[in-house]
PDB file of C-alpha atoms in Angstrom:
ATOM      1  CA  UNK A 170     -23.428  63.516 -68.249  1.00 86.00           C
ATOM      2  CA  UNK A 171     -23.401  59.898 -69.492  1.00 92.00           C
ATOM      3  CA  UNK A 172     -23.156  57.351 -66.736  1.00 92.00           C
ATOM      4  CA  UNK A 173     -20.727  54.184 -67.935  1.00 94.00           C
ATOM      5  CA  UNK A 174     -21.017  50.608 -65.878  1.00 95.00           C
ATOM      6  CA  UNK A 175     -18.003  49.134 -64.255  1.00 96.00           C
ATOM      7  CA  UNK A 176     -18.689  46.268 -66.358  1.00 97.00           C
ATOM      8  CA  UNK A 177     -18.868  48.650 -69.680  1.00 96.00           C
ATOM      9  CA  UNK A 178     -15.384  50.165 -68.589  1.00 96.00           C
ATOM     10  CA  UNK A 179     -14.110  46.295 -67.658  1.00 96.00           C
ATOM     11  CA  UNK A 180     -14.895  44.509 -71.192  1.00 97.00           C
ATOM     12  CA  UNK A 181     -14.068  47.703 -72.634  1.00 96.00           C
ATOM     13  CA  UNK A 182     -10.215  47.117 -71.043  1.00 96.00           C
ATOM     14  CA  UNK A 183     -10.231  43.182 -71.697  1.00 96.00           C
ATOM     15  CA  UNK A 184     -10.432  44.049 -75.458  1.00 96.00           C
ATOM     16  CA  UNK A 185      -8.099  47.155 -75.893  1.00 96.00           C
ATOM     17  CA  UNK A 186      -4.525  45.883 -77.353  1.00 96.00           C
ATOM     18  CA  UNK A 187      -1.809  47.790 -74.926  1.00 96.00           C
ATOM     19  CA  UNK A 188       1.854  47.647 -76.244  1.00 96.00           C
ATOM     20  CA  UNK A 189       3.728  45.108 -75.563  1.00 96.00           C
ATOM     21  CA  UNK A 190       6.772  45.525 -73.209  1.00 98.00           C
ATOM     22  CA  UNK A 191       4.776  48.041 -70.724  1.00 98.00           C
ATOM     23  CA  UNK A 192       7.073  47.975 -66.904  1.00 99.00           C
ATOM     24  CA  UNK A 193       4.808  49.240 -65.513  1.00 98.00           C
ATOM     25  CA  UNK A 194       1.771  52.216 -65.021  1.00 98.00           C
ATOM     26  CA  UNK A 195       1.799  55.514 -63.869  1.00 98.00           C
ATOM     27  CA  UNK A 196      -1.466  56.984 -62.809  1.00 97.00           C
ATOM     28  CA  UNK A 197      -1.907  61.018 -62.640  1.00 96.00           C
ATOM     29  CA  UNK A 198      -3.875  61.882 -59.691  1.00 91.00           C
ATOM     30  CA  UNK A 199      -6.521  62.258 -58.653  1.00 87.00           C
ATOM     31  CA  UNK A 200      -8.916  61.172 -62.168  1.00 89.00           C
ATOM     32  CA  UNK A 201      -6.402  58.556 -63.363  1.00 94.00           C
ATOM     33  CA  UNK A 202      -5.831  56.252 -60.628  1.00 96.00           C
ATOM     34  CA  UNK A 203      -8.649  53.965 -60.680  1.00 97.00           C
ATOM     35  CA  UNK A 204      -7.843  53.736 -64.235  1.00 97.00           C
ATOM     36  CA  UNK A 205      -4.195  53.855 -63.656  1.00 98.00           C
ATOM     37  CA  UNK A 206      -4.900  50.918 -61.668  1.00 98.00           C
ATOM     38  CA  UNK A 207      -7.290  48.472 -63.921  1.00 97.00           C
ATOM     39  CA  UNK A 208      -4.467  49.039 -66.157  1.00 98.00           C
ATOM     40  CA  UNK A 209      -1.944  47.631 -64.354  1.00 98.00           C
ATOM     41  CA  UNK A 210      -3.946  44.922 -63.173  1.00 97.00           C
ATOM     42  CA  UNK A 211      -4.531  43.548 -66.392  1.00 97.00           C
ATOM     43  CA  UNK A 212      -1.280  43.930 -67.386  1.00 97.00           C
ATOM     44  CA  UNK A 213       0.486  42.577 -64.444  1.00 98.00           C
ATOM     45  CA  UNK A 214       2.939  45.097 -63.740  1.00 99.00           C
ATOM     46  CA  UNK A 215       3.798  47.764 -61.033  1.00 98.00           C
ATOM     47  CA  UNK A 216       1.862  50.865 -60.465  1.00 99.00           C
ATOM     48  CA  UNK A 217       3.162  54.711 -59.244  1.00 98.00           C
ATOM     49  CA  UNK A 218       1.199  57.482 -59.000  1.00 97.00           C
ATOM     50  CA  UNK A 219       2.194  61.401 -59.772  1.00 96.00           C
ATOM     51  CA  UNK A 220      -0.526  63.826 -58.158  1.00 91.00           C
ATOM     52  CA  UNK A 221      -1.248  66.612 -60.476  1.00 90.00           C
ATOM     53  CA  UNK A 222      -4.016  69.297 -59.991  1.00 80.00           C
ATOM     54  CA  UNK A 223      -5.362  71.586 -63.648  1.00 66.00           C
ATOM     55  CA  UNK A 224      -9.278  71.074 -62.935  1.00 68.00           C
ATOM     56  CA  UNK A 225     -11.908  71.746 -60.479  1.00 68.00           C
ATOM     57  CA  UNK A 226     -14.779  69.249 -59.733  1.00 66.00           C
ATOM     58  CA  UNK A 227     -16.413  71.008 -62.445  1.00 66.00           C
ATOM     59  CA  UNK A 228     -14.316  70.311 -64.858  1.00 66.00           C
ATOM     60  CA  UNK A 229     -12.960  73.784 -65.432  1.00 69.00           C
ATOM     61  CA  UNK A 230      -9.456  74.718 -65.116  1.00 68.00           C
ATOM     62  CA  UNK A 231      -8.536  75.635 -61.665  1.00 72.00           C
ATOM     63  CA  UNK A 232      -5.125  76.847 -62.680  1.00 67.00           C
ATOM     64  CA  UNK A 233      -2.978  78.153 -65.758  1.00 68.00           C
ATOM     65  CA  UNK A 234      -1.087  75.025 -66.069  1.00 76.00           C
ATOM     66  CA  UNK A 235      -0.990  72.032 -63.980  1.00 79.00           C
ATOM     67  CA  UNK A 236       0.181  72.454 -60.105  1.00 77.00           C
ATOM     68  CA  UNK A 237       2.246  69.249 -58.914  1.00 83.00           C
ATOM     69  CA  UNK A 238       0.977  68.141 -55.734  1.00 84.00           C
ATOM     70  CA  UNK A 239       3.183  65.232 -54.973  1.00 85.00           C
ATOM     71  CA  UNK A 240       6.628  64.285 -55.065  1.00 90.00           C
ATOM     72  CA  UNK A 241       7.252  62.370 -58.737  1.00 93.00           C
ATOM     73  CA  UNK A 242       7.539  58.627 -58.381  1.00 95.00           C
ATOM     74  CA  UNK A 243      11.090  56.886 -59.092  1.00 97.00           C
ATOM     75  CA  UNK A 244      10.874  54.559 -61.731  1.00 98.00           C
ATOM     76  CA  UNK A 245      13.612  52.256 -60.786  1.00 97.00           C
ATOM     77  CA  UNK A 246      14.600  50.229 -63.664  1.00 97.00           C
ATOM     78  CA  UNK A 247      11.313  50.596 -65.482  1.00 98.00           C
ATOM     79  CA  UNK A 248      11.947  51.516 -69.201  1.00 98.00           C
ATOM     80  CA  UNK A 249       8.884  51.482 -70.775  1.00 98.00           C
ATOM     81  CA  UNK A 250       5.888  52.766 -68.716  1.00 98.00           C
ATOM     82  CA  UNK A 251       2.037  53.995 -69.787  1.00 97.00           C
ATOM     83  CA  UNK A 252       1.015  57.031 -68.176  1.00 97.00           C
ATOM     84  CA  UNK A 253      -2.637  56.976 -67.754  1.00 97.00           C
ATOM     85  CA  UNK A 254      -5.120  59.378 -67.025  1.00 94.00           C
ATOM     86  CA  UNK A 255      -9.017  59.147 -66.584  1.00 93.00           C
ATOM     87  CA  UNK A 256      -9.678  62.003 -69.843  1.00 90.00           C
ATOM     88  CA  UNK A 257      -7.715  64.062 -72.225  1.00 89.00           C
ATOM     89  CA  UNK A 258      -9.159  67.308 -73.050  1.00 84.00           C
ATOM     90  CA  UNK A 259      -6.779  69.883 -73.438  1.00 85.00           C
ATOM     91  CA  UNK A 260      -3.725  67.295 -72.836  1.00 88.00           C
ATOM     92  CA  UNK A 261      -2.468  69.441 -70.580  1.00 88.00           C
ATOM     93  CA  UNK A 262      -2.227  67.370 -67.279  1.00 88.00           C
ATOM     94  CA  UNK A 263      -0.692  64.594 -69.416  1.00 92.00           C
ATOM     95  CA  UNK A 264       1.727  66.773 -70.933  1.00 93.00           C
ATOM     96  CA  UNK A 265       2.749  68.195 -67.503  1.00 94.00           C
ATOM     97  CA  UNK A 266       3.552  64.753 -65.862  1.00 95.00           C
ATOM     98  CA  UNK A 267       5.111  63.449 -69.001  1.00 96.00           C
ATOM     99  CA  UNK A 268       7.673  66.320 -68.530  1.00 96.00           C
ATOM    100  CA  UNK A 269       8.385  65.266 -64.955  1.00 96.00           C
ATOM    101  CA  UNK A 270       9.144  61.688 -65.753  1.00 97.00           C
ATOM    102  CA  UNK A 271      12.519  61.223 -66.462  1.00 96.00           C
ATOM    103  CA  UNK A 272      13.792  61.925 -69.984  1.00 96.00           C
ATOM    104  CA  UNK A 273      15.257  58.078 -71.143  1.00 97.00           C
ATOM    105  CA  UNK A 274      11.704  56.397 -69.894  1.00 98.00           C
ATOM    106  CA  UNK A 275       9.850  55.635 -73.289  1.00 97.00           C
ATOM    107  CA  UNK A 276       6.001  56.885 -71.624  1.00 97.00           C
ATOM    108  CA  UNK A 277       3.442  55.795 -73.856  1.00 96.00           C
ATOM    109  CA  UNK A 278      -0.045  57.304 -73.422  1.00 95.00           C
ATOM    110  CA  UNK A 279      -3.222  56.149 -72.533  1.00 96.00           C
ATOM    111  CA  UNK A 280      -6.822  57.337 -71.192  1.00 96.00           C
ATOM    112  CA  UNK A 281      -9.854  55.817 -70.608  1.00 95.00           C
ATOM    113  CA  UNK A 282     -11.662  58.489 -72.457  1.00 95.00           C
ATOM    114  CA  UNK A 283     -10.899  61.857 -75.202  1.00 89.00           C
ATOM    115  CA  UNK A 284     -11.306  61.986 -78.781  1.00 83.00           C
ATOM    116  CA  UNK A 285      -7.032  61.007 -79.205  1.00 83.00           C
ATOM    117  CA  UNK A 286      -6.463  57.405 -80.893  1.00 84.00           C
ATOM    118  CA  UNK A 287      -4.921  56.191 -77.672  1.00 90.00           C
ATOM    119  CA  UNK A 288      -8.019  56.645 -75.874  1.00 93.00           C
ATOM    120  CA  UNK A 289     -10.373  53.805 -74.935  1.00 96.00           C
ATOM    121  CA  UNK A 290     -13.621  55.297 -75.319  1.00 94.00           C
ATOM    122  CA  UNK A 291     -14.032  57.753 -78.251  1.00 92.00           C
ATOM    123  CA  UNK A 292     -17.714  56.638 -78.927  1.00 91.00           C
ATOM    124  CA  UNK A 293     -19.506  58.758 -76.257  1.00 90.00           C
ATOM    125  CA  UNK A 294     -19.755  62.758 -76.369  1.00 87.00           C
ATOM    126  CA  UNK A 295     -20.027  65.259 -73.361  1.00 86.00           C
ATOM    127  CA  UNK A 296     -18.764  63.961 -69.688  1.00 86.00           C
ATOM    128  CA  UNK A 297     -19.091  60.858 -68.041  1.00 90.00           C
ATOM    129  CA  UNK A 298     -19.478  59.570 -64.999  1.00 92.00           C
ATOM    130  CA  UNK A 299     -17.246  57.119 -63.712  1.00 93.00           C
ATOM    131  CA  UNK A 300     -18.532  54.348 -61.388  1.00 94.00           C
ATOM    132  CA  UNK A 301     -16.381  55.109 -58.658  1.00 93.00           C
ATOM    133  CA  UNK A 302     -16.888  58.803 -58.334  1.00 86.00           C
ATOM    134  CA  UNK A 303     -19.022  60.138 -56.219  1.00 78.00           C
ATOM    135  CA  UNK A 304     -20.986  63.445 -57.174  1.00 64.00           C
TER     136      UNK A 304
END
């Protein structure tokens, strides 16, 4: 397991180029909020969060497909959103709370790490472990 510095992650999200025209962030539980929530912060906009469960603390899948755990978050008047998520391995989790969100939202995808081009870190193999997760 690599470790990665706040500070790594930080500088990491000062440089990445988000779209332009973002409403706000939605974060999928549990993994993506931190994330969900830098994200946000540096873009100045609104954050919801949609609780989704797929993995244990293991990383392995817990389930067949991902289990909703919380009621899906209206969107008001938000148009264009990023849904963000701590990894994407099998996309599944992603997938799942895209399909949830309603259908005339534009969602746009990002994560802080997987080897997809919308991911921020692509550069380090294996797992990592996030600053503010406790083992």
């Amino acid at each position: 397991m690599t470790p990665l510095a706040f500070e790594d992650i930080a500088a990491r999200l000062a440089a990445w180029r988000f779209p332009a025209g973002i409403d706000g962030v939605v974060g999928i539980a549990v993994g993506g909020v931190v994330p969900a929530a830098l994200v946000a912060q540096r873009l100045g906009v609104g954050l919801k969060v949609i609780a989704l469960n797929y993995r244990d603390d293991a990383n392995e899948p817990r389930h067949a497909e991902p289990t909703l755990l919380s009621a899906v978050p209206d969107l008001g008047a938000w148009r264009r959103v990023l849904l963000v998520d701590d990894v994407y391995v099998s996309g599944k989790s992603w997938h799942a709370a895209r399909a949830l969100l309603p259908v005339e939202v534009e969602v746009l995808p990002f994560v802080l790490k997987g080897k997809v081009d919308f991911a921020m870190i692509r550069d380090i193999d294996g797992c990592v472990q996030w600053p503010w997760r406790v083992c």
